[in-house]
Short mmCIF file of C-alpha atoms in Angstrom, two decimals:
data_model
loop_
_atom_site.label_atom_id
_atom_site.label_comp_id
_atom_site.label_asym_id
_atom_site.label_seq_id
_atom_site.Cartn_x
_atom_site.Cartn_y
_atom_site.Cartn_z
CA UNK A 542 142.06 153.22 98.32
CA UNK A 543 142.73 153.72 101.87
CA UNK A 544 138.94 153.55 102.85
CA UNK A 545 138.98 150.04 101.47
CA UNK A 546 141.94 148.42 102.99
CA UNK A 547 140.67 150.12 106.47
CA UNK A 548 137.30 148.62 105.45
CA UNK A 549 138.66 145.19 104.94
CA UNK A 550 140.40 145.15 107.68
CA UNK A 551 137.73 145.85 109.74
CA UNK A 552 135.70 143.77 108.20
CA UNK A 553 138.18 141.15 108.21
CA UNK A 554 138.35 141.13 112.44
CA UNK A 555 134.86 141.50 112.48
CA UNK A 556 134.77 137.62 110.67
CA UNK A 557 137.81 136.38 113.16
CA UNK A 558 135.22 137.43 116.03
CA UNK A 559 132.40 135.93 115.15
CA UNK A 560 134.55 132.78 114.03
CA UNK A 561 136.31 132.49 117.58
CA UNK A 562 132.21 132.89 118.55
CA UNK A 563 131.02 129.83 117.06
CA UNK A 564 133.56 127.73 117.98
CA UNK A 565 132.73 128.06 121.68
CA UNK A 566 130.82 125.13 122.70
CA UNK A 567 128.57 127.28 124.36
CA UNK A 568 126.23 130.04 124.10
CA UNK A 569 126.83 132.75 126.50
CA UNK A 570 123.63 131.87 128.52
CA UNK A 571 124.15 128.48 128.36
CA UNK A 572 127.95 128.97 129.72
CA UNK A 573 125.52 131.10 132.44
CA UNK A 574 123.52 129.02 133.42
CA UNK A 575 126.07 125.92 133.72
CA UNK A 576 128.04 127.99 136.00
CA UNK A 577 126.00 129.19 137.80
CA UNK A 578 126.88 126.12 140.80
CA UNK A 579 129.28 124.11 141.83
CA UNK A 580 130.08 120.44 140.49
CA UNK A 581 128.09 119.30 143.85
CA UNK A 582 125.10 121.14 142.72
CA UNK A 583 122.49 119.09 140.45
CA UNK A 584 120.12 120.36 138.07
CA UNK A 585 116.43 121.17 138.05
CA UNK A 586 115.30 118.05 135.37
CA UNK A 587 112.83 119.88 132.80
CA UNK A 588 109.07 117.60 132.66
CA UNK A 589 106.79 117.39 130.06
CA UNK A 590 104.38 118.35 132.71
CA UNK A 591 105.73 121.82 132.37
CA UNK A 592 104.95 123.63 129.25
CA UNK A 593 107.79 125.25 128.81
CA UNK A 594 110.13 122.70 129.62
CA UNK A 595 108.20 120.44 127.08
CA UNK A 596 109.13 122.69 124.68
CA UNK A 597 112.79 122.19 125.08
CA UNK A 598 112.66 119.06 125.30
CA UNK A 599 111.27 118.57 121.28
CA UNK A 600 113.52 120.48 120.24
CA UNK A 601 116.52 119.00 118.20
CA UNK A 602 120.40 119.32 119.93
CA UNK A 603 123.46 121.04 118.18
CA UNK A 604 126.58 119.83 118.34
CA UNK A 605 129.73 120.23 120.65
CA UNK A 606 132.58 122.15 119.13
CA UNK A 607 136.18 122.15 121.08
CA UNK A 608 134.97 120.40 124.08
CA UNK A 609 137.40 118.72 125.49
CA UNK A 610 139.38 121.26 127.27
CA UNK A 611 137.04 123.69 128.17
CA UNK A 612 136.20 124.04 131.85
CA UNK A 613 132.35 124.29 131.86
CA UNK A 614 132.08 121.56 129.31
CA UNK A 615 133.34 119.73 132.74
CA UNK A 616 131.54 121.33 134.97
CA UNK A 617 128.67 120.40 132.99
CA UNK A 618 129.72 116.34 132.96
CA UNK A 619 130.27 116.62 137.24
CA UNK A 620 126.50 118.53 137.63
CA UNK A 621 124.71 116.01 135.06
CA UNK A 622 126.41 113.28 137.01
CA UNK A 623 125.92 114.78 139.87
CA UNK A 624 121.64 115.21 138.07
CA UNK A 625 121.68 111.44 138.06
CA UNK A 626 122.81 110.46 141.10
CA UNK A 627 120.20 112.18 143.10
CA UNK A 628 117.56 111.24 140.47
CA UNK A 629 117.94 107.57 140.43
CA UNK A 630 118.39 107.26 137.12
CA UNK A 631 120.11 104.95 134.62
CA UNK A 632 120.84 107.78 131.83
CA UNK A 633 120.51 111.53 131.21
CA UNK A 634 120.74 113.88 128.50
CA UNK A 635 122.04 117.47 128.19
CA UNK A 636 118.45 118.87 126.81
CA UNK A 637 116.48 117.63 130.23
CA UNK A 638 117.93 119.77 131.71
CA UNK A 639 117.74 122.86 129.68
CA UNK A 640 121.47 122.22 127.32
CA UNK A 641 120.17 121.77 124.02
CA UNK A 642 123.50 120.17 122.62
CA UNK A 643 124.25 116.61 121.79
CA UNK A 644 125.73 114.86 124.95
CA UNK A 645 124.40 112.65 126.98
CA UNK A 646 125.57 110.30 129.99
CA UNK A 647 124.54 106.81 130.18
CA UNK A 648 125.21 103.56 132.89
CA UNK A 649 127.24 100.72 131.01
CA UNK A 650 125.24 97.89 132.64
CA UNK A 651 127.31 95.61 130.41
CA UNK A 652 130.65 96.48 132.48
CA UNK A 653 131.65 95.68 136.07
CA UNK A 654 130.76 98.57 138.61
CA UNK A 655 127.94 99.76 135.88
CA UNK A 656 130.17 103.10 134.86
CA UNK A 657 128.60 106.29 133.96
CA UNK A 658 130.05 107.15 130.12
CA UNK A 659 129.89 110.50 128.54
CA UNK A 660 128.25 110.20 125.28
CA UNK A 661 129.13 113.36 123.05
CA UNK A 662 127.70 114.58 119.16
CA UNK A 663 126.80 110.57 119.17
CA UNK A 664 125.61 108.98 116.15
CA UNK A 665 123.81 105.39 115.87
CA UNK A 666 125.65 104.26 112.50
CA UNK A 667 124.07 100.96 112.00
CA UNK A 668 121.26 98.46 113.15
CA UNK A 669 119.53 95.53 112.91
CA UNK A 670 115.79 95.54 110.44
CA UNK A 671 114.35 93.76 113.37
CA UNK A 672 112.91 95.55 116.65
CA UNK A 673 112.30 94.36 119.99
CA UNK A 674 109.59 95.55 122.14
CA UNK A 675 111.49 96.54 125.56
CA UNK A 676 109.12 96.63 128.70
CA UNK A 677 108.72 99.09 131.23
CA UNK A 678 110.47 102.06 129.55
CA UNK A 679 110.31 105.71 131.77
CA UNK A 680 112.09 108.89 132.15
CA UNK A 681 113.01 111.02 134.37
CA UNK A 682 110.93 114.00 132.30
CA UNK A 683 108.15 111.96 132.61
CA UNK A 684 107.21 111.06 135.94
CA UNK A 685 105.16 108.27 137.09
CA UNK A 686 104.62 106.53 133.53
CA UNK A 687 106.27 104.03 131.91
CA UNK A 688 105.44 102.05 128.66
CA UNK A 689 106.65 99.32 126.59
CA UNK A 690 109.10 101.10 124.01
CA UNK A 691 110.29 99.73 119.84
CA UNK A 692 114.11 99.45 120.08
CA UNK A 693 116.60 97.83 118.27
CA UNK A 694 118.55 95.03 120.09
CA UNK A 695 122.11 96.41 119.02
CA UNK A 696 123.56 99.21 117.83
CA UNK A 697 126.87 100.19 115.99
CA UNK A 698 127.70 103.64 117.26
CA UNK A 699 130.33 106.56 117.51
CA UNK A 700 130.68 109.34 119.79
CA UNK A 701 133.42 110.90 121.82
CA UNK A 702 134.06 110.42 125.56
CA UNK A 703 134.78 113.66 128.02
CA UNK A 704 138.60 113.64 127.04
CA UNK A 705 137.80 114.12 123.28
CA UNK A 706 138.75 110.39 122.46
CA UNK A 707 136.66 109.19 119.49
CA UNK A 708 134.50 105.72 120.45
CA UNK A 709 133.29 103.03 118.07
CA UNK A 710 131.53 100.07 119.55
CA UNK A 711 128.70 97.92 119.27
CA UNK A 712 126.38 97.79 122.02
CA UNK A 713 123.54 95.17 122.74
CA UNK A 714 121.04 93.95 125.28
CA UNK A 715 117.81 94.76 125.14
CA UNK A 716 115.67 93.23 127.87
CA UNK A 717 115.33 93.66 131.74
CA UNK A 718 116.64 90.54 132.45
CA UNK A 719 119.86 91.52 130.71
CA UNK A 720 122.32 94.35 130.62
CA UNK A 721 119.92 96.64 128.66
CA UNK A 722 122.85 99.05 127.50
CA UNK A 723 121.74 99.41 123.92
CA UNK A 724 118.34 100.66 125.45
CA UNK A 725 119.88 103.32 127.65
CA UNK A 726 121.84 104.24 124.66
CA UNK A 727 118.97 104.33 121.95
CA UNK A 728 116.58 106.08 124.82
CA UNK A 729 118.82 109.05 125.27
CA UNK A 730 120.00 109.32 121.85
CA UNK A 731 116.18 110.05 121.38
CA UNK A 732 116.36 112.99 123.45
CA UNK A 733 118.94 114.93 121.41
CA UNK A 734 115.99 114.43 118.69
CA UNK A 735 113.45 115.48 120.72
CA UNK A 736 111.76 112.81 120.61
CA UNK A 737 110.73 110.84 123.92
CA UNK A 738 109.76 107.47 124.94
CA UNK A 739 106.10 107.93 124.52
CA UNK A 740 106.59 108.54 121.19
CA UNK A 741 107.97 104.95 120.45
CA UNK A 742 105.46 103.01 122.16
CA UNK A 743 104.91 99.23 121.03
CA UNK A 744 101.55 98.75 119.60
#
């Protein structure tokens, strides 16, 4: 009798640990790795031209528990901001650079100044049957190639912004000679698939 309570207690902390565990929204190495700089440092972007980095980037991104007030969920917004700023580059995902969760940050070309929004554990809820063939697609994983890419030319979609707020919206334009927001959207949700660009190309 007293073996078992002391064995159910034991076990029973042993489950509270491992549940405190998951909810992190970070691995230990992953917390690591993203703190390893400062908020002024940007990240090494992983390229298909590398075989390891190719493999992270097919694989498929978990989601982000209890985000909003953890400190190197932050950090990790200011260095992938920081990522695209030195890159030249209109979006960027967590997984190009070696975070395989679902977040991404893309430009809102459809807004004045062109903001940066924090795109986190988004989902594409609904879309057109008809596609659009949008020209000159590229990445920063894949240097010096671009190709015409299948999108849709809106999407319905919800995802939470840095502060934990949930977001629905509808998002459109889907040409050059527009503000190709929908695009930049679709192209990095793509990414926490695994799946790239190149893989989407318009016959």
């Amino acid at each position: 009798m007293k073996f078992s309570k002391i064995h159910c207690l034991v076990t029973g902390i042993s489950v509270l640990l491992a549940s405190c565990k998951t909810t992190q929204p970070f691995a230990e190495a992953d917390k690591s790795f993203i703190v390893s700089a400062t908020a002024e440092t940007p990240f090494r972007v992983l390229l298909v031209t590398d075989r390891q980095d190719s493999v992270l980037l097919r694989k498929p991104c978990s989601d982000v528990k209890n985000f909003a007030a953890d400190s190197t969920f932050q950090l990790l917004i200011a260095r992938l901001k920081k990522t695209l700023e030195v890159e030249n580059g209109v979006g960027i995902a967590a997984t190009q650079v070696g975070i395989s969760k679902n977040l991404f940050l893309f430009m809102r070309l459809d807004l004045p100044d062109k903001p940066l929004h924090v795109a986190v554990n988004p989902r594409i809820v609904h879309h057109p049957d008809t596609t659009v063939c949008f020209e000159r697609d590229g990445c920063l994983s894949i240097p010096e190639r671009n190709g015409n890419s299948i999108r849709y030319p809106w999407i319905d979609v919800e995802y939470w912004n840095e502060k934990g707020e949930k977001i629905r919206e509808r998002l459109e334009g889907y040409s050059r000679q527009h503000a190709f927001t929908a695009i930049i959207f679709q192209h990095e949700y793509d990414h926490t698939k695994g799946i790239l660009f190149t893989d989407k190309l318009c016959k």
